[in-house]
mmCIF file of C-alpha atoms and ligand atoms in Angstrom:
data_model
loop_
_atom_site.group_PDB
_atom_site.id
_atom_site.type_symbol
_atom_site.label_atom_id
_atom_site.label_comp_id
_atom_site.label_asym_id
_atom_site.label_seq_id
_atom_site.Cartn_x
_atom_site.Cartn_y
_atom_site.Cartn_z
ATOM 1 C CA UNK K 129 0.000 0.000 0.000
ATOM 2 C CA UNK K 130 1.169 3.634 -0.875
ATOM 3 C CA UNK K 131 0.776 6.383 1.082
ATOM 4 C CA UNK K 132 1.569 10.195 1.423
ATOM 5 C CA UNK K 133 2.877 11.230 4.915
ATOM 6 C CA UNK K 134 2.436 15.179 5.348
ATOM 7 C CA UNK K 135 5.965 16.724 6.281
ATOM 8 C CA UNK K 136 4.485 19.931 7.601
ATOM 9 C CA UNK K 137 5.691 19.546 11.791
ATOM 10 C CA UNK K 138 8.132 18.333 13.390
ATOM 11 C CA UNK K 139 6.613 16.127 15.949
ATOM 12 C CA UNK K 140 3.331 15.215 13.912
ATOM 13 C CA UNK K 141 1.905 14.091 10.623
ATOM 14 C CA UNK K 142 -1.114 13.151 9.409
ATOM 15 C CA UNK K 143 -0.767 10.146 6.274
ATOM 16 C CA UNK K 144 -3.198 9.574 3.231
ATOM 17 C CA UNK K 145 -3.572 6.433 1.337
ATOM 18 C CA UNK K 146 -2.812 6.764 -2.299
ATOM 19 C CA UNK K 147 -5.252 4.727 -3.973
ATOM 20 C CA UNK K 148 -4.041 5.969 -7.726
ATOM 21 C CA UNK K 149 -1.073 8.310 -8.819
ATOM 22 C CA UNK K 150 -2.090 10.689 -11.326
ATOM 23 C CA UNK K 151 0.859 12.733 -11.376
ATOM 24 C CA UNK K 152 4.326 13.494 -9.132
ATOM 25 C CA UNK K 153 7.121 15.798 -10.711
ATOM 26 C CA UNK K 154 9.137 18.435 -9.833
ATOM 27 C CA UNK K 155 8.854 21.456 -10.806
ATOM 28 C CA UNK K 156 10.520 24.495 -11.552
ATOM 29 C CA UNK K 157 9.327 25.827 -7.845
ATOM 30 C CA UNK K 158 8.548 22.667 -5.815
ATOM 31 C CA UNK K 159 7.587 18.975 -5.562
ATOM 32 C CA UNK K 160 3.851 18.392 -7.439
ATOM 33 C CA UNK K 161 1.800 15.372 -6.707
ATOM 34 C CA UNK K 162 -1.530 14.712 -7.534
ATOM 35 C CA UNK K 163 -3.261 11.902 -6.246
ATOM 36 C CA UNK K 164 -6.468 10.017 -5.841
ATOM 37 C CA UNK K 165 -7.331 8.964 -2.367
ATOM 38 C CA UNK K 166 -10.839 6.814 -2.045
ATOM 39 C CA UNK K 167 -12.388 9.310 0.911
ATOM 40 C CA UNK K 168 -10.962 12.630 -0.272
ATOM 41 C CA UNK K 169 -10.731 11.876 -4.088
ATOM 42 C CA UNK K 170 -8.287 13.767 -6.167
ATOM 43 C CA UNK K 171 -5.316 15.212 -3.546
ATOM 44 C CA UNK K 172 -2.836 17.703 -4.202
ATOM 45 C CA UNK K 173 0.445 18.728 -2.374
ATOM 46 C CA UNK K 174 3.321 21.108 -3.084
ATOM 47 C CA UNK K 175 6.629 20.091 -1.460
ATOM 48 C CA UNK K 176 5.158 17.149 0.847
ATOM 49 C CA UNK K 177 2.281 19.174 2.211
ATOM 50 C CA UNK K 178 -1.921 18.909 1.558
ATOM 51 C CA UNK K 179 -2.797 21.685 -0.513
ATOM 52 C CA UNK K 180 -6.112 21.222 -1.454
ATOM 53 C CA UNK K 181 -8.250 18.309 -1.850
ATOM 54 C CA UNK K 182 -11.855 17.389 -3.552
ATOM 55 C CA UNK K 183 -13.932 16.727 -0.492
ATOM 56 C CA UNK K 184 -13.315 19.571 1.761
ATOM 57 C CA UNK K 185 -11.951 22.342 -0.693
ATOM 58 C CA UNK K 186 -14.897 23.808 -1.057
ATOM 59 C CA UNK K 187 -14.965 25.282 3.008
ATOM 60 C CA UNK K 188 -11.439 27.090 2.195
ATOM 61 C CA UNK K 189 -12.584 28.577 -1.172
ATOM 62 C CA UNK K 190 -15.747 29.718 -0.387
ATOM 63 C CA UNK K 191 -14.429 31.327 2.695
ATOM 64 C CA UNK K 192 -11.890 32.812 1.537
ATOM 65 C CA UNK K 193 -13.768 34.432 -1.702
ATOM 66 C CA UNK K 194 -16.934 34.800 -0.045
ATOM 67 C CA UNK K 195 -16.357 36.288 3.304
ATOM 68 C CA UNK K 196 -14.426 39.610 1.674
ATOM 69 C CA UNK K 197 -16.242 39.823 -1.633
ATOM 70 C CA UNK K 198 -19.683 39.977 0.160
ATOM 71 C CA UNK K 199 -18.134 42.380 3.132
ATOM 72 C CA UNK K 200 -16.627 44.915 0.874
ATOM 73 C CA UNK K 201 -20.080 45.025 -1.307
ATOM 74 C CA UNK K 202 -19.598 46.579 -4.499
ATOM 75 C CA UNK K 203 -16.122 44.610 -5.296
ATOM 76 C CA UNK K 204 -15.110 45.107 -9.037
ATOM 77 C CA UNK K 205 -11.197 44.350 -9.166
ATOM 78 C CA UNK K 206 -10.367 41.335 -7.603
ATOM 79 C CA UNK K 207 -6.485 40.375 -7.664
ATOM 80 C CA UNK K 208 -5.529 36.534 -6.446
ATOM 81 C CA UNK K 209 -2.472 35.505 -5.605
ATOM 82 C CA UNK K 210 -1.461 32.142 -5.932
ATOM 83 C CA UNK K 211 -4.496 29.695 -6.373
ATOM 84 C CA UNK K 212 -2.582 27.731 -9.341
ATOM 85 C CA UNK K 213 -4.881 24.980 -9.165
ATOM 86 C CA UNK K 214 -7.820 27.392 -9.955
ATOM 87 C CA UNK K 215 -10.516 26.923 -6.988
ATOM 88 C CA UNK K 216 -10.542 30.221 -5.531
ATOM 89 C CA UNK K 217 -10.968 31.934 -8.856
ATOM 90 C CA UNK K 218 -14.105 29.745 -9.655
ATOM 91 C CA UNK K 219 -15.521 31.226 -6.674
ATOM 92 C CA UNK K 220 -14.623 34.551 -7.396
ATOM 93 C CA UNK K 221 -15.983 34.350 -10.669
ATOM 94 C CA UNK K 222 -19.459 33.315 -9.399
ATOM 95 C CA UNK K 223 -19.762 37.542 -8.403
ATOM 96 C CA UNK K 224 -21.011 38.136 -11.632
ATOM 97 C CA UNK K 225 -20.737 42.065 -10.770
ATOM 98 C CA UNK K 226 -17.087 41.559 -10.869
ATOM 99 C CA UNK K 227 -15.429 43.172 -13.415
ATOM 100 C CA UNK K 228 -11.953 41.930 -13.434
ATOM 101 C CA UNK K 229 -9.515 39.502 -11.881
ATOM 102 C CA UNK K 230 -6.124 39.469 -11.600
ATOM 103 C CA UNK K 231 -4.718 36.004 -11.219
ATOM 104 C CA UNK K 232 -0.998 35.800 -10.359
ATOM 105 C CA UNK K 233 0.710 32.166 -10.080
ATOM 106 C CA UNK K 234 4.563 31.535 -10.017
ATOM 107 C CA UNK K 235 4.130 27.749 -10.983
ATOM 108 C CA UNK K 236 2.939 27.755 -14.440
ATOM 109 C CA UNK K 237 2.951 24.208 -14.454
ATOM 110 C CA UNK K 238 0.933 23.767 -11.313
ATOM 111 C CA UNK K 239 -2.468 25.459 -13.781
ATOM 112 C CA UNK K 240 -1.116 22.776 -16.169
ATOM 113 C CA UNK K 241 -1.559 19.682 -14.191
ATOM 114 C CA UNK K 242 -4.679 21.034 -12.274
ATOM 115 C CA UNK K 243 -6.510 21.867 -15.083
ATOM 116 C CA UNK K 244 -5.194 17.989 -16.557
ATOM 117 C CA UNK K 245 -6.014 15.948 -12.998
ATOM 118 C CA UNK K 246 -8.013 18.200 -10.842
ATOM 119 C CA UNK K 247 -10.327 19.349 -13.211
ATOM 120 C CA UNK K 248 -13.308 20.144 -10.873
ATOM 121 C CA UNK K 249 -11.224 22.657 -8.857
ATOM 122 C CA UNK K 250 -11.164 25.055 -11.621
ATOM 123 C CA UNK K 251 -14.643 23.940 -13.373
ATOM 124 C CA UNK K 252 -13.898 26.391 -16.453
ATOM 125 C CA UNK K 253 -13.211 29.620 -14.465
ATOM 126 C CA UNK K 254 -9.850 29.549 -16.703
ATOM 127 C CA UNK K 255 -12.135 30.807 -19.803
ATOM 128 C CA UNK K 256 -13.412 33.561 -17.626
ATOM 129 C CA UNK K 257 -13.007 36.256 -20.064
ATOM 130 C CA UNK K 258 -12.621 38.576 -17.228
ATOM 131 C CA UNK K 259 -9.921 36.928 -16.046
ATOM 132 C CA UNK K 260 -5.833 38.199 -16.730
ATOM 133 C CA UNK K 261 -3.553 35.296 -15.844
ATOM 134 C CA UNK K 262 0.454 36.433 -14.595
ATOM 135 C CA UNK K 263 2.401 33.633 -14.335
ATOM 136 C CA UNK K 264 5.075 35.446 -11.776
ATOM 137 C CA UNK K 265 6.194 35.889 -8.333
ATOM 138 C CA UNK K 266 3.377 37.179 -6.620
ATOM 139 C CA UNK K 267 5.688 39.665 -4.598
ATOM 140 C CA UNK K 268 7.360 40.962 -7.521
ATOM 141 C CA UNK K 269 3.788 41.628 -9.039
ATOM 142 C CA UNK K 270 2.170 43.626 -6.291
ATOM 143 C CA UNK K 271 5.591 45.801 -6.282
ATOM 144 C CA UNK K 272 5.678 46.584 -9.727
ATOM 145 C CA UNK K 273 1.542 46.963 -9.580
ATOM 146 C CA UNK K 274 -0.065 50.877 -9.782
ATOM 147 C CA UNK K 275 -1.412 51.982 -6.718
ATOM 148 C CA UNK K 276 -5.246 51.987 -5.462
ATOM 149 C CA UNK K 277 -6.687 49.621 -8.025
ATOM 150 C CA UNK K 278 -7.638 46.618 -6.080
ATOM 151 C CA UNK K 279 -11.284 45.917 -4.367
ATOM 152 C CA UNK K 280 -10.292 42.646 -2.996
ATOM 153 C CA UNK K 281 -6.699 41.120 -2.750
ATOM 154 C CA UNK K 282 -6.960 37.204 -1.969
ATOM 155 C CA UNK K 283 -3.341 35.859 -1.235
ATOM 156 C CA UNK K 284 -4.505 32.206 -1.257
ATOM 157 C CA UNK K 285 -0.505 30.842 -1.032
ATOM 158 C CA UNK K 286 1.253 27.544 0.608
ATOM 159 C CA UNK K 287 2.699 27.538 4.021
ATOM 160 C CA UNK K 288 5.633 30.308 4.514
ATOM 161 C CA UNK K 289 8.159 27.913 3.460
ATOM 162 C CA UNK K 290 9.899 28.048 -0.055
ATOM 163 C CA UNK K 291 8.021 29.938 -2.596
ATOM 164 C CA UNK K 292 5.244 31.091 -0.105
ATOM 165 C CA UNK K 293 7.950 32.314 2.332
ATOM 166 C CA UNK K 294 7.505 35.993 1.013
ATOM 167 C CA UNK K 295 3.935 36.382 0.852
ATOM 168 C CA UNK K 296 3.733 36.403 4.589
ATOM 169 C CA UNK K 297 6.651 39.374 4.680
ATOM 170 C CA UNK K 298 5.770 42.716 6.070
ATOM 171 C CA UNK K 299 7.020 44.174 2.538
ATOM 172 C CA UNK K 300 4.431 41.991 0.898
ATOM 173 C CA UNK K 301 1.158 43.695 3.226
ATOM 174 C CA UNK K 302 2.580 47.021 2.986
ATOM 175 C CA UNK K 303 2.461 46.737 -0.873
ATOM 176 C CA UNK K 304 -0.966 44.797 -1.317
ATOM 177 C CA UNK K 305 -2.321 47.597 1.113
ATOM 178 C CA UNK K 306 -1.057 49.867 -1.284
ATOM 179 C CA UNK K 307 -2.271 48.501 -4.324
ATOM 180 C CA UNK K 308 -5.819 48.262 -3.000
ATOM 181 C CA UNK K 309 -8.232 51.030 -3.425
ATOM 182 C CA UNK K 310 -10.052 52.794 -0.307
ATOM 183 C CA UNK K 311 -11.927 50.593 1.351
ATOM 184 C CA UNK K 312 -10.410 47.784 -0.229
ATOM 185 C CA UNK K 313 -9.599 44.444 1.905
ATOM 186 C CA UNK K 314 -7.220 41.576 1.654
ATOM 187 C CA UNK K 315 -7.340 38.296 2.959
ATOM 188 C CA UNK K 316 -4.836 35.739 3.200
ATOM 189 C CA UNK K 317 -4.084 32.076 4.193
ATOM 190 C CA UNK K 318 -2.681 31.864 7.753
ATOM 191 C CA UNK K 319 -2.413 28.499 8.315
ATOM 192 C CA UNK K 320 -3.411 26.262 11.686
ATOM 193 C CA UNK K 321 -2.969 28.199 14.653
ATOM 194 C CA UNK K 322 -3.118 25.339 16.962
ATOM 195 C CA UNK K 323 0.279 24.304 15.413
ATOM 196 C CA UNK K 324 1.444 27.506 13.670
ATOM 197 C CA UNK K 325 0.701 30.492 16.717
ATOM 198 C CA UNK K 326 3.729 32.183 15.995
ATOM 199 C CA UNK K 327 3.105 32.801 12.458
ATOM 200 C CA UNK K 328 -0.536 33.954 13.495
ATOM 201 C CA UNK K 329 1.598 36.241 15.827
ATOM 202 C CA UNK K 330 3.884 37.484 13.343
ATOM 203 C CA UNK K 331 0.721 38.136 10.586
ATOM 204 C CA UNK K 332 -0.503 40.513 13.377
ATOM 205 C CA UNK K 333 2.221 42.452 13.752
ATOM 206 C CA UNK K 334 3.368 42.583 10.461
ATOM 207 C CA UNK K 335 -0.129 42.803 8.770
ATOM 208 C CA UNK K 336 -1.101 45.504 11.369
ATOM 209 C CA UNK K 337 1.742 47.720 10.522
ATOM 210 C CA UNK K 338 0.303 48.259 7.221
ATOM 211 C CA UNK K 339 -3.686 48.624 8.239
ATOM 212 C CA UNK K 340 -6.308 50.367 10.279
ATOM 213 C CA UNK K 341 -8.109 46.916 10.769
ATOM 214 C CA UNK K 342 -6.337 43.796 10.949
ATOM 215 C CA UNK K 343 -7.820 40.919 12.526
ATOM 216 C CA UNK K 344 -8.505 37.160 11.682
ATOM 217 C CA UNK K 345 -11.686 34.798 10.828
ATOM 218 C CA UNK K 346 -11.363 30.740 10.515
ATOM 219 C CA UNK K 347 -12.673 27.991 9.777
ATOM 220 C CA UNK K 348 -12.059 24.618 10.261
ATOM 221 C CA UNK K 349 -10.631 22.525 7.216
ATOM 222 C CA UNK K 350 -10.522 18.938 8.107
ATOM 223 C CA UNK K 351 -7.921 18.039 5.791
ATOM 224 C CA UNK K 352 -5.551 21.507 7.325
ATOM 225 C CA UNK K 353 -5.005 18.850 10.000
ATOM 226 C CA UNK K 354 -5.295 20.758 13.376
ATOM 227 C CA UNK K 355 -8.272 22.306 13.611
ATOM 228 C CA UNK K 356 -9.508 25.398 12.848
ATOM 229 C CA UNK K 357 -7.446 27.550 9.943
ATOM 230 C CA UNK K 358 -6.883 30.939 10.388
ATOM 231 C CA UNK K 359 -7.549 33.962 7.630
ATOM 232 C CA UNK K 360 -5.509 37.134 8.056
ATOM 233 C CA UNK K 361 -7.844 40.323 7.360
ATOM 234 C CA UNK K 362 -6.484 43.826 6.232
ATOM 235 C CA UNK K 363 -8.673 46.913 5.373
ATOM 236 C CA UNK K 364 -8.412 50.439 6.439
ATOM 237 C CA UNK K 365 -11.918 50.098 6.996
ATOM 238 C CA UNK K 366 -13.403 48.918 10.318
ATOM 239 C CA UNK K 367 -16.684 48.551 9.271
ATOM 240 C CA UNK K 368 -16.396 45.508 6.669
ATOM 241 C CA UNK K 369 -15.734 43.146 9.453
ATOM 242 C CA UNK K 370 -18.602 44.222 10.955
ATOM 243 C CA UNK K 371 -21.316 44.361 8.093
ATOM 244 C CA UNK K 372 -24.388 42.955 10.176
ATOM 245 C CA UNK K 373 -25.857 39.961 8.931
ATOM 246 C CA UNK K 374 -29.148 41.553 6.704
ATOM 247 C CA UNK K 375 -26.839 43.838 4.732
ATOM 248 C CA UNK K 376 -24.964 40.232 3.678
ATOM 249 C CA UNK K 377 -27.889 38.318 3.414
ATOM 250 C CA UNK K 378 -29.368 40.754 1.218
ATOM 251 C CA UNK K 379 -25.938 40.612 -0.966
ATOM 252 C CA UNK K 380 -25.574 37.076 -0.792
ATOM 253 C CA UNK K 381 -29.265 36.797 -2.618
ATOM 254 C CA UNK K 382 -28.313 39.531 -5.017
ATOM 255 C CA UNK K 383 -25.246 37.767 -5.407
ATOM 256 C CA UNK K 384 -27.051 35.020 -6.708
ATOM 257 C CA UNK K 385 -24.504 32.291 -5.305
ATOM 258 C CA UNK K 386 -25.182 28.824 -3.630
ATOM 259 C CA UNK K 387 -22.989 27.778 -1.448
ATOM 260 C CA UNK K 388 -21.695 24.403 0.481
ATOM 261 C CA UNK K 389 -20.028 26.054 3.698
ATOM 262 C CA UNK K 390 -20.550 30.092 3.102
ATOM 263 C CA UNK K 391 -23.719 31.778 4.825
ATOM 264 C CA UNK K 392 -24.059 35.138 6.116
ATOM 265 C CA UNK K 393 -24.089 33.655 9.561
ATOM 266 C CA UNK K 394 -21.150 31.590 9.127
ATOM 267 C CA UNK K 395 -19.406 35.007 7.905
ATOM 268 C CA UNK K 396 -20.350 37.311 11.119
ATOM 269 C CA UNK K 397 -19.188 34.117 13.291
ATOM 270 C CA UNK K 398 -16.070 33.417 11.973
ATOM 271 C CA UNK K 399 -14.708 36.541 13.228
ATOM 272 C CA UNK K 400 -15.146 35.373 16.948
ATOM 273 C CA UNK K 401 -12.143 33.795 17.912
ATOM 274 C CA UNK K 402 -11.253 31.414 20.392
ATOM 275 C CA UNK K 403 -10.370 32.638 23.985
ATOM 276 C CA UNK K 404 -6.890 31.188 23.710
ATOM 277 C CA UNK K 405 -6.291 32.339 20.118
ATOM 278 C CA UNK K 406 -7.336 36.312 21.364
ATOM 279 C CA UNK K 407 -5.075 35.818 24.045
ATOM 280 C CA UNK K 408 -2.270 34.801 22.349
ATOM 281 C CA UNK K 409 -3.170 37.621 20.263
ATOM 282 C CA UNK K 410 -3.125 40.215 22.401
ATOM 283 C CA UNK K 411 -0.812 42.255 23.238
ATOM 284 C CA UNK K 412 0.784 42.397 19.770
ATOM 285 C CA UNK K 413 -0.108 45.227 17.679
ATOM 286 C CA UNK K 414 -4.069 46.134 17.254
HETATM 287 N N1 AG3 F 89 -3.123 26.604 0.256
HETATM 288 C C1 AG3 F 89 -3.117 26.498 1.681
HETATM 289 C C2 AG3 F 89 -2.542 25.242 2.224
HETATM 290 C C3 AG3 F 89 -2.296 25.368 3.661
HETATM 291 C C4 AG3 F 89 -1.904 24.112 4.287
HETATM 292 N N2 AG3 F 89 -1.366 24.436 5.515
HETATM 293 C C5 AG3 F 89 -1.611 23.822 6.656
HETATM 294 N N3 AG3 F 89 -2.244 22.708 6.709
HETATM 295 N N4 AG3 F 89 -1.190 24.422 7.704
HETATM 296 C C6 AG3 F 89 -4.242 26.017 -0.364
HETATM 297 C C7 AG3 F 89 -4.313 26.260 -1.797
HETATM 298 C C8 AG3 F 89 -5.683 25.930 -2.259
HETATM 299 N N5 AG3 F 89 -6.097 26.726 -3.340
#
């Protein structure tokens, strides 16, 4: 029997079966595999660790698309940052009032093979014609991008380790809050905070160097072994974390969107934080 043992800590792992190989190479940025696991169907990790699989992607993309598009309210420009394997810009796309979206991947091949094995994660959104595809370093894009013409910034990257490293760098907030219009928002993957506190810890501090409002939702992504993962939340403006629950119900329906995970009431609640997590929080920066 094969399997895939997650390399992400140092004490702890969590191991999949692989039931079929569809692909395994190494890019020209990191290890690719793509596999098929009989619970989870199609899996794929980057450089030993779960990036996204069938079963529970949709909680992570929805969130992450969802919960800032629907705050911010009349989003037009969205910019993504990472997302090769296309799952987050499906969602996005589903906002028909969006106008544009910026998609910026380093890993051209990691579209490639997702598009070839993980089909479903994309579902078309690659024809979007509103959609410009970068294939670059997601840093060196946001520094070389014009200032103010972002609604929504999604940074929806690996772990800060290898290529990821940089999206979690103070630079990298300082210029996505720069990029962004007023009122804009970003949101970003901030891993398990269970087993990654001090990189929660650093987010705040670096993160709320950069904006008026910085803060954190979650949600719990079974296969983000750990519990609950944490979102990192940017905006100048206070009041999009606190949009009260008609106002999003009321976009959600105009919206149009159905959702797995995402409802207005699961977006006001996933601000609240655990006790422990606020705590650990506290103290450093807002
Ligand atoms: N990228 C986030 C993977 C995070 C895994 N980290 C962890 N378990 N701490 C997902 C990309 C999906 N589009």
């Amino acid at each position: 029997m094969k399997e895939f043992q997650e390399t992400l800590y140092d004490s702890i792992a969590q191991c999949f079966r692989i039931d079929k190989m569809y692909f395994e190479h190494k890019t020209e940025h990191q290890h690719l595999m793509i596999f098929h696991n009989a619970f989870l169907g199609r899996v794929m990790t980057l450089d030993g660790i779960v990036q996204t699989t069938e079963k529970d992607e949709f909680i992570y993309h929805e969130m992450m698309a969802h919960v800032p598009i629907l705050a911010h309210g009349h989003a037009r420009r969205v910019l993504i940052i990472g997302g090769g394997d296309g799952a987050m810009l499906r969602e996005v796309s589903r906002h028909r009032a969006i106008e544009s979206i910026v998609m910026v991947e380093i890993d051209a091949e990691v579209i490639e093979m997702a598009k070839q094995h993980l089909p479903r994660h994309s579902a078309g959104a690659f024809t979007d014609p509103r959609l410009q595809l970068v294939i670059s370093d997601g840093m060196e894009f946001v520094r070389g991008a014009e200032s103010g013409q972002f609604d929504v910034i999604i940074s929806d990257s690996t772990d800060p380790i290898g290529p990821g490293e940089v999206l979690f760098s103070e630079d990298f907030y300082g210029q996505c809050k720069r990029i962004l219009a007023p009122g804009g928002v970003m949101a970003t993957q901030n891993g398990v905070p269970f087993f990654q506190l001090d990189e929660l810890i650093q987010t705040r501090e670096r993160m709320g160097r950069h904006f008026a409002d910085q803060s954190f939702y979650s949600a719990a992504v079974p296969t983000y072994y750990g519990g609950i993962m944490a979102f990192g939340w940017g905006s100048d403006d206070p009041g999009l974390r606190q949009v009260d629950e008609q106002t999003l119900q009321q976009r959600f329906r105009e919206a149009g969107l159905e959702t797995r995970y995402y409802t207005p009431q699961i977006h006001r609640a996933s601000f609240a934080l655990p006790a422990w997590v606020q705590d650990a929080l506290d103290g450093y920066g807002q």
